[in-house]
PDB file of C-alpha atoms in Angstrom:
ATOM      1  CA  MET P 918       0.000   0.000   0.000  1.00 76.00           C
ATOM      2  CA  PHE P 919       2.824   2.431   0.834  1.00 73.00           C
ATOM      3  CA  ARG P 920       5.777   2.881  -1.476  1.00 70.00           C
ATOM      4  CA  LYS P 921       9.232   1.675  -0.560  1.00 76.00           C
ATOM      5  CA  MET P 922      11.862   4.360  -0.264  1.00 71.00           C
ATOM      6  CA  ARG P 923      13.658   4.815  -3.578  1.00 72.00           C
ATOM      7  CA  ARG P 924      16.987   5.683  -1.944  1.00 67.00           C
ATOM      8  CA  PHE P 925      16.763   2.798   0.515  1.00 69.00           C
ATOM      9  CA  LYS P 926      20.433   3.053   1.553  1.00 72.00           C
ATOM     10  CA  GLN P 927      19.539   6.312   3.306  1.00 69.00           C
ATOM     11  CA  GLN P 928      16.592   4.835   5.190  1.00 72.00           C
ATOM     12  CA  LEU P 929      16.744   5.134   8.965  1.00 82.00           C
ATOM     13  CA  GLU P 930      16.130   2.141  11.165  1.00 83.00           C
ATOM     14  CA  ASP P 931      12.611   2.243  12.638  1.00 87.00           C
ATOM     15  CA  SER P 932      14.025   2.967  16.099  1.00 90.00           C
ATOM     16  CA  ASP P 933      16.010   5.941  14.748  1.00 91.00           C
ATOM     17  CA  ALA P 934      12.939   7.333  12.984  1.00 92.00           C
ATOM     18  CA  LEU P 935      10.956   7.078  16.222  1.00 94.00           C
ATOM     19  CA  GLU P 936      13.779   8.829  18.073  1.00 93.00           C
ATOM     20  CA  VAL P 937      13.575  11.770  15.646  1.00 94.00           C
ATOM     21  CA  LEU P 938       9.836  11.958  16.336  1.00 96.00           C
ATOM     22  CA  LYS P 939      10.352  11.706  20.114  1.00 94.00           C
ATOM     23  CA  LYS P 940      12.938  14.479  20.241  1.00 93.00           C
ATOM     24  CA  GLY P 941      11.076  16.825  17.908  1.00 93.00           C
ATOM     25  CA  TYR P 942       8.250  19.181  18.753  1.00 93.00           C
ATOM     26  CA  ARG P 943       7.511  20.954  15.448  1.00 95.00           C
ATOM     27  CA  GLY P 944       6.338  19.316  12.236  1.00 97.00           C
ATOM     28  CA  THR P 945       4.208  19.885   9.164  1.00 97.00           C
ATOM     29  CA  LEU P 946       0.739  18.394   9.073  1.00 98.00           C
ATOM     30  CA  SER P 947      -0.645  17.858   5.572  1.00 97.00           C
ATOM     31  CA  LEU P 948      -4.325  17.264   4.858  1.00 97.00           C
ATOM     32  CA  ILE P 949      -6.652  17.530   1.881  1.00 96.00           C
ATOM     33  CA  GLY P 950      -7.948  21.090   2.070  1.00 94.00           C
ATOM     34  CA  ASP P 951     -10.591  23.129   0.309  1.00 94.00           C
ATOM     35  CA  ASP P 952     -11.403  22.119  -3.271  1.00 93.00           C
ATOM     36  CA  GLY P 953      -8.985  19.175  -3.042  1.00 93.00           C
ATOM     37  CA  TYR P 954      -5.884  21.352  -2.637  1.00 95.00           C
ATOM     38  CA  PRO P 955      -3.162  20.045  -0.323  1.00 95.00           C
ATOM     39  CA  TYR P 956      -3.089  21.923   2.964  1.00 96.00           C
ATOM     40  CA  GLY P 957       0.139  21.791   4.951  1.00 97.00           C
ATOM     41  CA  ILE P 958       0.605  23.668   8.201  1.00 96.00           C
ATOM     42  CA  PRO P 959       3.395  23.782  10.795  1.00 96.00           C
ATOM     43  CA  VAL P 960       2.206  22.495  14.178  1.00 95.00           C
ATOM     44  CA  ASN P 961       3.533  21.691  17.634  1.00 94.00           C
ATOM     45  CA  TYR P 962       3.308  18.018  18.579  1.00 96.00           C
ATOM     46  CA  PHE P 963       4.576  15.266  20.781  1.00 92.00           C
ATOM     47  CA  LEU P 964       4.854  11.515  20.363  1.00 95.00           C
ATOM     48  CA  GLU P 965       3.100   9.565  23.100  1.00 92.00           C
ATOM     49  CA  GLU P 966       4.467   6.233  24.311  1.00 89.00           C
ATOM     50  CA  ASP P 967       1.602   4.534  22.457  1.00 89.00           C
ATOM     51  CA  GLY P 968       3.198   5.722  19.188  1.00 93.00           C
ATOM     52  CA  HIS P 969       0.397   8.198  18.470  1.00 96.00           C
ATOM     53  CA  ILE P 970       1.137  11.826  17.638  1.00 97.00           C
ATOM     54  CA  TYR P 971      -0.767  14.539  19.481  1.00 96.00           C
ATOM     55  CA  ILE P 972      -1.257  18.061  18.140  1.00 95.00           C
ATOM     56  CA  HIS P 973      -2.744  21.048  19.951  1.00 88.00           C
ATOM     57  CA  CYS P 974      -4.999  23.383  17.981  1.00 87.00           C
ATOM     58  CA  ALA P 975      -8.074  25.570  18.046  1.00 81.00           C
ATOM     59  CA  ALA P 976     -11.461  23.870  17.999  1.00 81.00           C
ATOM     60  CA  GLN P 977     -12.361  25.310  14.592  1.00 84.00           C
ATOM     61  CA  GLY P 978     -10.657  26.340  11.379  1.00 90.00           C
ATOM     62  CA  HIS P 979      -9.213  24.949   8.163  1.00 93.00           C
ATOM     63  CA  LYS P 980      -7.542  21.915   9.828  1.00 92.00           C
ATOM     64  CA  ILE P 981     -10.737  20.864  11.558  1.00 92.00           C
ATOM     65  CA  ASP P 982     -12.828  21.313   8.408  1.00 94.00           C
ATOM     66  CA  ALA P 983     -10.286  19.314   6.369  1.00 95.00           C
ATOM     67  CA  LEU P 984     -10.009  16.358   8.754  1.00 93.00           C
ATOM     68  CA  LYS P 985     -13.790  16.073   8.944  1.00 93.00           C
ATOM     69  CA  LYS P 986     -13.832  15.563   5.151  1.00 95.00           C
ATOM     70  CA  CYS P 987     -10.878  13.167   4.991  1.00 96.00           C
ATOM     71  CA  ASP P 988      -8.988  11.641   7.905  1.00 96.00           C
ATOM     72  CA  LYS P 989      -5.905  10.614   5.895  1.00 97.00           C
ATOM     73  CA  VAL P 990      -2.836  12.738   6.634  1.00 98.00           C
ATOM     74  CA  SER P 991       0.881  12.905   6.287  1.00 97.00           C
ATOM     75  CA  PHE P 992       3.078  14.429   8.949  1.00 98.00           C
ATOM     76  CA  THR P 993       6.708  15.421   8.388  1.00 97.00           C
ATOM     77  CA  VAL P 994       9.466  16.227  10.864  1.00 97.00           C
ATOM     78  CA  ILE P 995      12.973  17.417   9.960  1.00 93.00           C
ATOM     79  CA  GLU P 996      15.913  17.223  12.348  1.00 88.00           C
ATOM     80  CA  ASP P 997      18.917  19.254  11.276  1.00 72.00           C
ATOM     81  CA  GLN P 998      22.232  17.726  12.181  1.00 71.00           C
ATOM     82  CA  PRO P 999      25.311  19.724  13.202  1.00 73.00           C
ATOM     83  CA  ARG P1000      27.209  21.325  10.349  1.00 73.00           C
ATOM     84  CA  VAL P1001      30.744  20.180   9.676  1.00 75.00           C
ATOM     85  CA  PRO P1002      33.237  23.083   9.558  1.00 79.00           C
ATOM     86  CA  GLY P1003      34.454  23.659   6.008  1.00 78.00           C
ATOM     87  CA  ASP P1004      31.753  21.410   4.533  1.00 76.00           C
ATOM     88  CA  PHE P1005      28.948  23.121   2.634  1.00 75.00           C
ATOM     89  CA  ALA P1006      26.815  19.977   2.655  1.00 74.00           C
ATOM     90  CA  LEU P1007      23.891  19.678   5.030  1.00 75.00           C
ATOM     91  CA  TYR P1008      23.190  16.644   7.170  1.00 82.00           C
ATOM     92  CA  VAL P1009      19.476  16.078   7.732  1.00 84.00           C
ATOM     93  CA  LYS P1010      17.261  13.422   9.257  1.00 90.00           C
ATOM     94  CA  SER P1011      13.623  13.477   8.256  1.00 92.00           C
ATOM     95  CA  VAL P1012      10.606  11.362   9.078  1.00 96.00           C
ATOM     96  CA  ILE P1013       7.297  11.118   7.282  1.00 96.00           C
ATOM     97  CA  VAL P1014       4.259   9.558   8.913  1.00 98.00           C
ATOM     98  CA  PHE P1015       1.167   8.448   7.024  1.00 97.00           C
ATOM     99  CA  GLY P1016      -1.881   7.845   9.135  1.00 98.00           C
ATOM    100  CA  ARG P1017      -5.369   8.755  10.226  1.00 98.00           C
ATOM    101  CA  ILE P1018      -6.255  11.798  12.285  1.00 97.00           C
ATOM    102  CA  HIS P1019      -9.191  12.521  14.548  1.00 96.00           C
ATOM    103  CA  LEU P1020     -10.360  14.934  17.206  1.00 94.00           C
ATOM    104  CA  VAL P1021      -9.809  13.735  20.750  1.00 95.00           C
ATOM    105  CA  GLU P1022     -13.223  13.940  22.400  1.00 92.00           C
ATOM    106  CA  ASP P1023     -12.315  12.757  25.909  1.00 93.00           C
ATOM    107  CA  ARG P1024     -11.763  16.065  27.791  1.00 89.00           C
ATOM    108  CA  ASP P1025      -9.595  14.422  30.464  1.00 89.00           C
ATOM    109  CA  LYS P1026      -7.306  13.033  27.757  1.00 92.00           C
ATOM    110  CA  VAL P1027      -7.245  16.429  25.996  1.00 89.00           C
ATOM    111  CA  LEU P1028      -6.208  18.249  29.160  1.00 87.00           C
ATOM    112  CA  LYS P1029      -3.624  15.617  30.141  1.00 89.00           C
ATOM    113  CA  ASN P1030      -1.998  15.506  26.707  1.00 90.00           C
ATOM    114  CA  VAL P1031      -2.042  19.270  26.151  1.00 88.00           C
ATOM    115  CA  MET P1032      -0.127  19.580  29.430  1.00 87.00           C
ATOM    116  CA  GLU P1033       2.342  16.913  28.275  1.00 88.00           C
ATOM    117  CA  LEU P1034       2.795  18.788  24.997  1.00 88.00           C
ATOM    118  CA  ALA P1035       3.548  22.030  26.848  1.00 86.00           C
ATOM    119  CA  VAL P1036       6.107  20.345  29.096  1.00 85.00           C
ATOM    120  CA  HIS P1037       7.666  18.601  26.052  1.00 86.00           C
ATOM    121  CA  ILE P1038       8.157  21.897  24.200  1.00 85.00           C
ATOM    122  CA  TYR P1039       9.084  24.112  27.172  1.00 82.00           C
ATOM    123  CA  PRO P1040      10.560  21.826  29.837  1.00 78.00           C
ATOM    124  CA  GLU P1041      12.358  24.733  31.486  1.00 73.00           C
ATOM    125  CA  HIS P1042       9.107  26.422  32.546  1.00 68.00           C
ATOM    126  CA  ILE P1043       7.360  25.679  35.782  1.00 63.00           C
ATOM    127  CA  GLU P1044       4.421  23.345  35.267  1.00 65.00           C
ATOM    128  CA  ASP P1045       2.160  25.594  37.403  1.00 65.00           C
ATOM    129  CA  SER P1046       2.172  28.315  34.722  1.00 71.00           C
ATOM    130  CA  TYR P1047       0.832  25.778  32.232  1.00 74.00           C
ATOM    131  CA  LYS P1048      -1.860  24.687  34.625  1.00 74.00           C
ATOM    132  CA  ALA P1049      -3.192  28.231  35.043  1.00 74.00           C
ATOM    133  CA  ASP P1050      -3.355  28.788  31.271  1.00 74.00           C
ATOM    134  CA  LEU P1051      -4.961  25.411  30.721  1.00 74.00           C
ATOM    135  CA  GLU P1052      -7.522  26.104  33.434  1.00 73.00           C
ATOM    136  CA  ARG P1053      -8.540  29.333  31.637  1.00 76.00           C
ATOM    137  CA  ASN P1054      -8.813  27.574  28.246  1.00 73.00           C
ATOM    138  CA  LYS P1055      -9.910  24.086  29.256  1.00 74.00           C
ATOM    139  CA  ASN P1056     -13.251  24.299  27.468  1.00 78.00           C
ATOM    140  CA  THR P1057     -11.893  25.552  24.143  1.00 76.00           C
ATOM    141  CA  VAL P1058      -8.561  23.788  23.701  1.00 85.00           C
ATOM    142  CA  GLN P1059      -8.570  21.001  21.125  1.00 90.00           C
ATOM    143  CA  LEU P1060      -6.288  18.024  20.636  1.00 93.00           C
ATOM    144  CA  LEU P1061      -5.792  16.015  17.475  1.00 96.00           C
ATOM    145  CA  GLU P1062      -4.478  12.458  17.427  1.00 97.00           C
ATOM    146  CA  ILE P1063      -2.641  10.870  14.517  1.00 98.00           C
ATOM    147  CA  VAL P1064      -2.655   7.084  14.502  1.00 98.00           C
ATOM    148  CA  PRO P1065       0.319   6.133  12.307  1.00 97.00           C
ATOM    149  CA  GLU P1066      -0.107   3.531   9.586  1.00 97.00           C
ATOM    150  CA  HIS P1067       3.344   3.876   8.008  1.00 96.00           C
ATOM    151  CA  ILE P1068       6.520   5.650   9.149  1.00 95.00           C
ATOM    152  CA  THR P1069       9.699   6.138   7.145  1.00 94.00           C
ATOM    153  CA  GLY P1070      12.865   7.949   8.173  1.00 93.00           C
ATOM    154  CA  LYS P1071      15.718   9.140   6.016  1.00 87.00           C
ATOM    155  CA  LYS P1072      19.244  10.372   6.690  1.00 86.00           C
ATOM    156  CA  VAL P1073      20.705  12.614   4.041  1.00 81.00           C
ATOM    157  CA  HIS P1074      24.071  14.195   3.458  1.00 70.00           C
ATOM    158  CA  GLU P1075      23.106  16.832   0.906  1.00 57.00           C
ATOM    159  CA  GLN P1076      25.912  18.051  -1.322  1.00 54.00           C
TER     160      GLN P1076
END
C-alpha cells in the first residue's frame, strides 16, 4: 500500500525514525484542504508512548474542516544535524508519517496531553504556569491524534 523508499540506503532504522519523532516538537501536518488542494501547516506536537502523535490546535478552522472531510494525513518532521566546519553539505534526518487523524473527544485526555505537549516543548518552565493557562482555556482547547499507519525515516548528506 505504501511505497518503498527509492533511496533505501539512506533509510533510517525504525528505532532511529521514532527517536527523531520523540525528540522533535515541530512538524508539518498535511491534509486535503478546500477544493482538493493540499493543505500543509506547521504544528507543535509530541509523540506519546503509544506511538500516536498529538497536536494542539483551536477547535475550529481549516484543519478541523479538512479532517472532517478526509482523515488521511501525512506528517513530516525534519531534524537538522550539526554542520561540519568547512563542509557546505547539510546533514538532515527526516521522518514522514502516514496515518489517520481525529479529534480527541475525551476532555480528560485532551487536558492531560495538552499539558504533556507544553512540558515537552518548554521543559524549562514551571508546570504551574501551564496549569493556570490550561484552566482558563480548558473548554476551548482542542487536541488532534494521529494514529500512524506507516513511518519512514531518512538520513541525508546533501551536497
